[in-house]
Coordinates of C-alpha atoms and ligand atoms in Angstrom, one line a residue:
M29 CA -0.3 0.1 0.3
T30 CA 1.8 3.7 -0.9
I31 CA 0.8 6.3 1.5
V32 CA 0.9 9.7 -0.4
P33 CA 2.8 12.5 1.0
A34 CA 0.9 15.0 3.1
I35 CA 0.9 17.9 1.3
G36 CA 0.4 21.1 3.6
R37 CA -0.8 21.7 7.4
L38 CA -3.1 18.8 7.7
T39 CA -5.4 18.8 11.0
T40 CA -5.5 16.7 14.4
R41 CA -8.0 14.5 12.4
Q42 CA -6.0 13.8 9.2
I43 CA -3.5 13.2 10.5
G44 CA -4.9 10.4 12.9
E45 CA -6.4 9.1 9.8
R46 CA -3.0 9.4 7.7
A47 CA -1.8 6.7 10.9
Q48 CA -4.3 5.0 11.1
A49 CA -4.2 4.4 7.0
M50 CA -0.5 3.5 7.9
I51 CA -0.9 1.4 10.7
D52 CA -3.1 -1.4 8.5
A53 CA -0.9 -1.4 5.7
L54 CA 1.7 -2.7 8.6
S55 CA -0.4 -5.0 10.6
V56 CA -1.1 -7.0 7.0
I57 CA 3.0 -7.9 7.2
S58 CA 2.1 -11.2 8.8
A59 CA 4.1 -14.8 9.1
D60 CA 0.2 -15.3 9.6
E61 CA -1.9 -15.6 7.8
D62 CA -5.7 -14.2 10.3
A63 CA -3.1 -12.9 13.3
L64 CA 0.1 -10.6 13.7
T65 CA 3.2 -12.4 13.7
R66 CA 5.9 -10.6 12.6
L67 CA 10.0 -11.7 14.1
Y68 CA 12.9 -9.7 14.1
L69 CA 14.8 -10.6 11.5
T70 CA 12.3 -12.6 9.6
P71 CA 11.2 -12.0 6.0
E72 CA 8.5 -10.3 7.3
H73 CA 10.8 -7.8 9.1
R74 CA 12.2 -7.0 6.4
H75 CA 9.0 -6.1 4.0
A76 CA 7.5 -3.8 6.9
A77 CA 11.5 -2.2 7.3
E78 CA 11.0 -1.9 3.2
M79 CA 7.9 -0.3 3.4
V80 CA 8.9 2.5 7.1
S81 CA 12.0 3.3 4.6
G82 CA 10.0 3.9 1.9
W83 CA 7.4 6.2 4.5
M84 CA 10.4 8.6 5.6
E85 CA 12.2 8.8 2.2
A86 CA 8.2 10.3 1.1
A87 CA 8.5 12.5 4.2
G88 CA 12.0 14.2 3.7
L89 CA 14.2 11.6 5.6
S90 CA 16.9 9.4 4.2
A91 CA 16.4 6.5 4.8
R92 CA 18.9 2.9 5.3
M93 CA 18.9 -0.1 7.6
D94 CA 22.4 -0.4 9.9
A95 CA 23.9 -3.7 10.6
A96 CA 21.2 -4.8 13.3
G97 CA 18.2 -5.0 10.9
T98 CA 17.4 -1.4 12.4
V99 CA 16.1 1.5 9.4
R100 CA 17.2 5.0 10.4
G101 CA 15.4 7.5 8.5
A102 CA 17.3 10.5 9.0
M103 CA 16.4 14.4 8.5
P104 CA 19.1 16.7 6.3
P105 CA 20.6 19.1 8.5
A106 CA 19.8 21.6 5.6
A107 CA 15.8 20.3 6.6
T108 CA 16.1 21.2 10.5
G109 CA 18.2 24.9 10.0
R110 CA 20.2 22.8 12.9
N111 CA 23.4 25.2 13.6
S112 CA 24.4 22.3 16.0
N113 CA 26.0 18.3 15.9
K114 CA 23.9 17.2 17.8
V115 CA 20.8 14.6 16.9
L116 CA 17.2 13.8 18.8
L117 CA 16.0 10.5 18.2
I118 CA 12.9 9.2 18.4
G119 CA 11.8 6.0 17.8
S120 CA 10.4 2.6 18.4
H121 CA 10.4 -0.9 17.4
I122 CA 8.6 -2.8 14.8
D123 CA 8.2 -6.5 15.5
T124 CA 5.7 -7.5 16.7
V125 CA 4.6 -10.1 19.1
I126 CA 3.0 -13.9 17.9
D127 CA -0.5 -12.4 17.7
A128 CA -0.4 -9.6 18.5
G129 CA -2.1 -5.8 18.5
R130 CA -0.9 -3.1 15.7
F131 CA 0.0 -0.4 17.7
D132 CA 2.3 -1.6 19.7
G133 CA 5.5 -0.1 18.2
N134 CA 3.9 0.4 15.4
L135 CA 2.6 3.4 16.1
G136 CA 5.4 5.5 17.5
V137 CA 7.5 4.6 14.8
I138 CA 4.2 5.5 12.8
V139 CA 4.2 8.7 14.7
G140 CA 7.6 9.9 14.4
I141 CA 7.2 10.0 10.9
L142 CA 4.1 12.2 10.8
A143 CA 5.0 13.9 12.9
V144 CA 8.3 15.3 11.1
E145 CA 6.2 15.4 8.2
Q146 CA 4.4 17.6 10.1
L147 CA 7.3 19.8 11.1
R148 CA 8.6 20.5 7.6
A149 CA 5.3 21.2 6.3
R150 CA 4.6 23.7 9.2
G151 CA 7.9 25.5 7.6
I152 CA 9.0 24.6 11.0
A153 CA 13.0 25.5 12.2
L154 CA 14.7 23.3 14.8
P155 CA 18.4 24.3 16.3
F156 CA 19.2 20.2 15.3
G157 CA 19.4 17.3 13.7
L158 CA 15.8 14.3 13.7
E159 CA 15.7 10.8 13.6
V160 CA 14.0 8.5 13.5
L161 CA 14.2 4.8 14.6
A162 CA 12.7 1.4 13.2
F163 CA 13.3 -1.1 15.9
G164 CA 13.6 -4.9 14.8
D165 CA 13.9 -6.8 18.4
E166 CA 11.9 -5.3 20.9
E167 CA 9.5 -8.1 21.5
G168 CA 12.7 -11.5 22.5
V169 CA 10.8 -13.8 21.5
R170 CA 12.6 -14.9 18.1
F171 CA 15.7 -15.2 20.2
P172 CA 16.0 -15.2 23.7
V173 CA 17.1 -11.9 23.6
T174 CA 15.4 -8.9 23.4
L175 CA 16.5 -5.2 23.6
T176 CA 19.2 -5.8 20.3
S177 CA 18.7 -3.6 18.0
S178 CA 18.5 -1.1 20.6
A179 CA 21.1 -2.1 22.8
V180 CA 23.4 -1.7 19.1
A181 CA 21.8 1.7 18.7
A182 CA 22.7 2.2 22.3
G183 CA 26.4 0.8 22.4
V184 CA 25.5 -1.2 24.7
F185 CA 25.0 -5.3 22.4
D186 CA 26.5 -7.6 24.4
T187 CA 28.1 -9.7 21.3
K188 CA 28.1 -12.8 23.3
A189 CA 23.6 -13.0 22.0
L190 CA 25.5 -13.4 18.3
D191 CA 25.7 -17.1 19.6
V192 CA 22.4 -17.7 21.0
A193 CA 20.0 -19.3 18.9
D194 CA 16.4 -19.5 17.9
E195 CA 13.8 -22.7 18.2
K196 CA 14.5 -23.9 14.8
G197 CA 18.2 -24.2 15.5
V198 CA 19.2 -20.8 13.5
T199 CA 22.4 -18.2 15.4
L200 CA 21.5 -15.0 15.9
R201 CA 24.8 -13.9 14.0
E202 CA 23.1 -16.4 11.0
A203 CA 20.3 -14.9 10.9
L204 CA 21.6 -11.1 11.5
I205 CA 23.8 -12.4 8.0
A206 CA 20.8 -13.9 6.3
F207 CA 18.7 -10.5 6.5
G208 CA 21.7 -8.5 5.6
G209 CA 22.7 -7.5 8.7
D210 CA 26.2 -7.3 9.3
P211 CA 27.0 -9.2 12.8
E212 CA 31.1 -7.2 12.8
R213 CA 29.8 -3.3 11.5
L214 CA 27.4 -3.5 15.0
R215 CA 29.5 -1.8 17.9
Q216 CA 30.8 0.9 14.9
E217 CA 26.5 1.4 15.0
A218 CA 26.4 3.1 18.1
Y219 CA 26.0 6.2 18.1
Q220 CA 28.0 8.7 20.4
R221 CA 27.2 9.6 23.2
P222 CA 28.6 13.7 23.0
A223 CA 25.6 13.5 19.6
V224 CA 22.3 12.2 20.9
L225 CA 20.4 15.3 22.2
G226 CA 18.0 12.4 23.7
Y227 CA 15.4 9.5 22.4
L228 CA 11.7 9.9 22.6
E229 CA 9.4 6.9 22.4
V230 CA 5.4 7.5 21.7
H231 CA 3.9 4.1 23.1
I232 CA 0.3 2.8 23.6
E233 CA 0.0 2.8 27.5
Q234 CA -0.5 -0.9 27.2
G235 CA -2.3 0.0 30.6
P236 CA -5.8 1.1 31.7
V237 CA -5.2 4.0 33.6
L238 CA -4.2 6.7 31.1
E239 CA -8.0 5.7 29.3
R240 CA -10.1 5.5 33.2
A241 CA -8.5 9.1 33.6
G242 CA -10.5 10.0 30.7
E243 CA -6.8 11.1 28.4
P244 CA -5.8 10.7 25.6
L245 CA -1.7 10.3 26.7
G246 CA 0.3 10.6 30.1
V247 CA 4.3 11.5 30.3
V248 CA 6.0 8.8 31.4
T249 CA 8.5 8.6 34.3
A250 CA 10.5 5.6 34.6
I251 CA 10.2 2.8 32.6
A252 CA 9.8 -0.9 35.9
S253 CA 12.7 -1.7 37.5
Q254 CA 12.8 -5.0 36.3
S255 CA 13.2 -10.0 37.6
R256 CA 12.7 -12.4 36.4
H257 CA 13.4 -16.1 38.1
R258 CA 12.2 -19.5 38.0
I259 CA 11.3 -21.2 41.4
R260 CA 11.9 -25.4 41.9
I261 CA 10.6 -26.9 44.3
R262 CA 11.2 -30.8 45.5
G263 CA 8.8 -32.9 47.9
E264 CA 8.0 -36.8 47.3
A265 CA 5.7 -38.0 45.1
G266 CA 3.2 -40.9 46.5
H267 CA 0.4 -42.9 46.2
A268 CA -3.2 -39.5 46.6
G269 CA -5.1 -42.8 48.5
T270 CA -2.0 -44.1 51.0
V271 CA 0.0 -41.9 52.5
P272 CA -1.1 -39.8 55.5
M273 CA -1.6 -36.5 55.2
E274 CA 1.1 -35.3 57.9
M275 CA 3.7 -38.6 56.1
R276 CA 3.3 -36.2 52.5
H277 CA 6.6 -33.9 51.0
D278 CA 3.6 -32.2 48.5
A279 CA 5.8 -29.8 46.3
L280 CA 2.4 -28.2 45.1
M281 CA 1.2 -27.6 48.0
A282 CA 4.6 -26.1 49.0
A283 CA 4.5 -24.6 45.9
A284 CA 0.9 -22.6 46.2
E285 CA 1.6 -21.3 50.0
I286 CA 4.7 -19.6 47.9
M287 CA 2.8 -18.5 45.4
L288 CA -0.5 -16.6 48.4
M289 CA 2.5 -15.3 50.1
V290 CA 4.4 -14.1 45.7
E291 CA 0.6 -11.7 45.9
A292 CA 0.4 -10.3 49.3
I293 CA 4.0 -9.5 48.8
A294 CA 3.4 -7.1 46.1
R295 CA -0.2 -5.9 48.2
K296 CA 2.2 -3.9 50.7
G297 CA 4.2 -2.4 47.9
K298 CA 1.8 0.0 46.6
K299 CA 3.7 2.8 47.4
H300 CA 6.6 1.7 45.4
A301 CA 4.1 0.2 42.4
L302 CA 5.7 -2.5 43.1
V303 CA 3.7 -5.9 41.0
A304 CA 4.2 -9.8 41.3
T305 CA 3.7 -11.8 38.9
V306 CA 2.8 -16.4 38.3
G307 CA 2.3 -16.9 35.2
H308 CA 3.9 -20.7 34.0
V309 CA 3.1 -23.2 36.2
E310 CA 4.5 -27.2 35.6
V311 CA 3.4 -29.4 38.1
M312 CA 5.5 -33.3 37.9
P313 CA 4.9 -36.0 37.4
G314 CA 1.4 -33.5 37.1
A315 CA -1.1 -37.1 37.9
S316 CA -4.7 -36.5 39.9
N317 CA -4.0 -39.4 42.2
V318 CA -0.3 -39.5 43.0
I319 CA 1.1 -36.6 45.3
P320 CA 3.1 -33.8 43.0
A321 CA 7.1 -34.7 43.1
D322 CA 8.5 -31.1 41.3
V323 CA 7.0 -27.5 40.8
R324 CA 9.2 -25.3 38.6
F325 CA 7.0 -21.7 38.7
S326 CA 8.4 -18.5 37.2
L327 CA 8.2 -14.7 39.4
D328 CA 8.3 -11.5 37.9
V329 CA 8.4 -8.9 39.7
R330 CA 8.3 -4.9 38.9
A331 CA 8.6 -1.9 41.1
A332 CA 9.5 1.8 40.5
T333 CA 13.2 1.3 42.4
D334 CA 14.9 -1.3 41.9
E335 CA 15.7 -1.0 46.0
A336 CA 11.9 -2.2 45.7
R337 CA 11.8 -4.5 43.7
K338 CA 14.9 -6.5 45.6
A339 CA 13.6 -5.9 48.6
A340 CA 11.0 -8.0 47.2
V341 CA 12.6 -10.7 45.8
E342 CA 14.6 -11.1 48.8
E343 CA 11.1 -11.4 51.7
I344 CA 10.1 -14.0 48.9
T345 CA 13.2 -16.1 48.5
L346 CA 13.4 -15.9 52.7
F347 CA 9.9 -16.7 52.5
A348 CA 10.1 -19.8 50.4
R349 CA 13.5 -21.4 53.2
K350 CA 11.5 -21.3 55.8
I351 CA 8.5 -22.8 53.9
D352 CA 11.5 -25.6 52.4
K353 CA 12.1 -26.3 56.2
R354 CA 9.0 -27.2 57.8
R355 CA 6.9 -29.1 54.9
H356 CA 10.5 -30.7 53.8
V357 CA 10.9 -29.9 50.6
V358 CA 14.1 -28.6 48.4
V359 CA 13.4 -24.8 47.1
G360 CA 15.4 -22.9 45.0
V361 CA 15.3 -19.5 43.5
E362 CA 17.2 -17.9 40.1
T363 CA 16.2 -15.5 38.8
M364 CA 16.7 -15.6 35.3
M365 CA 16.6 -11.4 34.5
E366 CA 17.4 -8.4 35.7
K367 CA 17.0 -4.6 34.9
G368 CA 17.5 -1.5 36.8
V369 CA 14.7 0.5 36.6
A370 CA 15.4 3.2 33.1
T371 CA 14.7 6.7 34.4
C372 CA 12.8 9.6 32.0
A373 CA 14.8 12.6 32.3
P374 CA 13.4 15.7 33.0
R375 CA 14.6 17.5 31.1
L376 CA 12.4 16.2 28.4
T377 CA 9.9 14.7 29.9
K378 CA 9.0 18.9 30.8
A379 CA 9.5 19.2 27.3
I380 CA 7.5 16.4 27.3
A381 CA 4.6 17.5 29.9
A382 CA 4.4 20.9 28.0
G383 CA 3.8 19.1 24.7
V384 CA 0.5 17.5 26.0
G385 CA -0.7 19.5 28.0
A386 CA -1.0 21.9 24.7
V387 CA -2.0 20.1 22.8
Q388 CA -5.0 18.1 25.3
G389 CA -6.1 21.5 26.9
K390 CA -4.9 20.2 30.4
P391 CA -2.6 19.1 32.6
A392 CA -0.5 15.9 31.6
R393 CA -0.7 13.5 33.5
S394 CA 2.6 11.1 34.3
L395 CA 2.5 7.3 35.0
M396 CA 5.5 4.9 35.3
S397 CA 5.2 1.2 32.8
G398 CA 5.4 -1.5 33.7
A399 CA 6.3 -2.6 30.2
G400 CA 9.6 -2.4 29.4
H401 CA 10.7 -0.6 26.7
D402 CA 13.6 0.0 23.6
G403 CA 13.9 3.4 26.6
Q404 CA 15.2 0.5 28.9
S405 CA 18.2 -0.3 26.2
M406 CA 18.1 3.8 25.1
V407 CA 18.3 5.2 28.7
Q408 CA 22.4 4.1 28.9
L409 CA 23.4 6.5 25.9
G410 CA 22.3 10.0 27.6
D411 CA 18.6 11.1 28.3
F412 CA 15.6 9.1 27.1
G413 CA 11.1 10.8 28.0
M414 CA 7.7 8.9 26.7
I415 CA 5.2 9.8 25.8
F416 CA 2.4 7.2 26.2
V417 CA -1.7 7.1 24.4
R418 CA -4.6 5.6 25.7
C419 CA -5.5 2.4 24.6
R420 CA -9.2 0.3 24.6
A421 CA -9.5 -0.6 28.7
G422 CA -5.0 -1.5 28.0
I423 CA -5.3 -4.4 26.4
S424 CA -1.9 -5.5 24.3
H425 CA 0.1 -8.0 23.0
N426 CA -3.1 -9.0 21.1
P427 CA -5.9 -8.8 18.6
N428 CA -8.4 -6.4 20.4
E429 CA -5.1 -3.5 21.1
W430 CA -7.4 -0.8 19.9
V431 CA -6.0 2.9 19.6
S432 CA -8.7 6.0 18.5
I433 CA -7.7 8.2 15.5
D434 CA -8.2 10.5 16.8
D435 CA -6.1 9.7 20.8
M436 CA -3.4 9.3 16.9
G437 CA -3.8 12.2 15.7
V438 CA -3.6 13.9 18.9
A439 CA -0.8 12.3 20.2
V440 CA 2.1 13.5 16.9
E441 CA 0.8 17.0 17.3
A442 CA 1.9 16.7 21.2
L443 CA 5.2 15.3 19.3
V444 CA 5.6 18.0 17.3
A445 CA 5.1 20.5 20.1
T446 CA 7.0 18.5 22.6
I447 CA 10.1 18.8 19.5
E448 CA 9.0 22.9 19.5
E449 CA 9.3 23.0 23.4
L450 CA 13.0 21.6 22.8
G451 CA 14.0 23.2 20.1
R452 CA 13.3 26.5 22.7
Q453 CA 15.3 25.3 25.0
E454 CA 17.7 24.0 23.0
R455 CA 18.3 28.1 21.7
A456 CA 18.2 28.9 25.8
G457 CA 21.4 27.4 26.1
R458 CA 18.7 25.0 28.2
Ligands
ZN516 ZN1 6.3 -1.6 22.4

């Protein structure tokens, strides 16, 4: 589908309609016929990257694919009226989960391109350069690593990850080469820290707060601190009819006690936006007439601060040890992943709040992101800021994900206003 470049200044509604047409065009690029599935370094990813690259060019950006498969569209210096070497990065991702929604990630890339279109159509000069980025690996579905493409851009990619493989045994290195990327050039693709003014991302909220407040947009203060753990409990199998209750070492009952404590501990941490989830449980041998001998379950813990999250994990672990002794089972707690809190830069949140406040006509609400985003890599490069867009019922990672045309238009206007505000700040030498 060809999206004709916008001519002149559009109304917010017209901008939203353009965003909808672009969302629709990307949504049919999928590995599955009846669902949206677009994983990193697949033919679908390439197809979507080419479409996005075409849109960038039409909006007046010069687009290229970097060595990690990220599409980078740079505004030519002459078009911005820049007087510094600094560049403002705007981005999000075009990969999806399996059977995904259409807005997660994709909307942020589209909003970035449409903001550039409007900046140019309105003749707004900027004292810095502008680049729009379409990352390819935010969801981390194909490979057991995540944020590959933004980690490369931020210069924090760990080359050991090149050896990880997907389900078919294809390594990340092999997939990159087949895609046309270059595993040997990843390091050279990092932005130079002093040249980066900051990184901005527009993303759907993926939660219900903005909808409940009746506000289209919000300002993100931070991306939550997060860790994932695997808890394993070994008890003893036995006959469900013959082993007396007091002689059992039931691994599942021990797990149940720990799980309820996980909930109780998380409920106590509301002040630090603490949330904890057990989302996967395996019971072995898994028969209705056998006392469970072996239970494994996942634990995901997130909070507004690293301290609050670590304290919760510690408390859960201590409780698990107590259960271990009391029930004579063996409990092991393993940490699989740990990501520190990514705090948005006050300078950018201030500019976003001004931009959002101006377009939505009331002060912008601040909220924390419980979900992970490319900003977790980009914060290591420099300042980062995020705008959240209301989505229906907070539903995400689901085909029912939905954002209204008007909200998409308002999101573009808010990004334009934020960029203008940053321009004013930069000129004032702040
Ligand atoms: Zn996303």
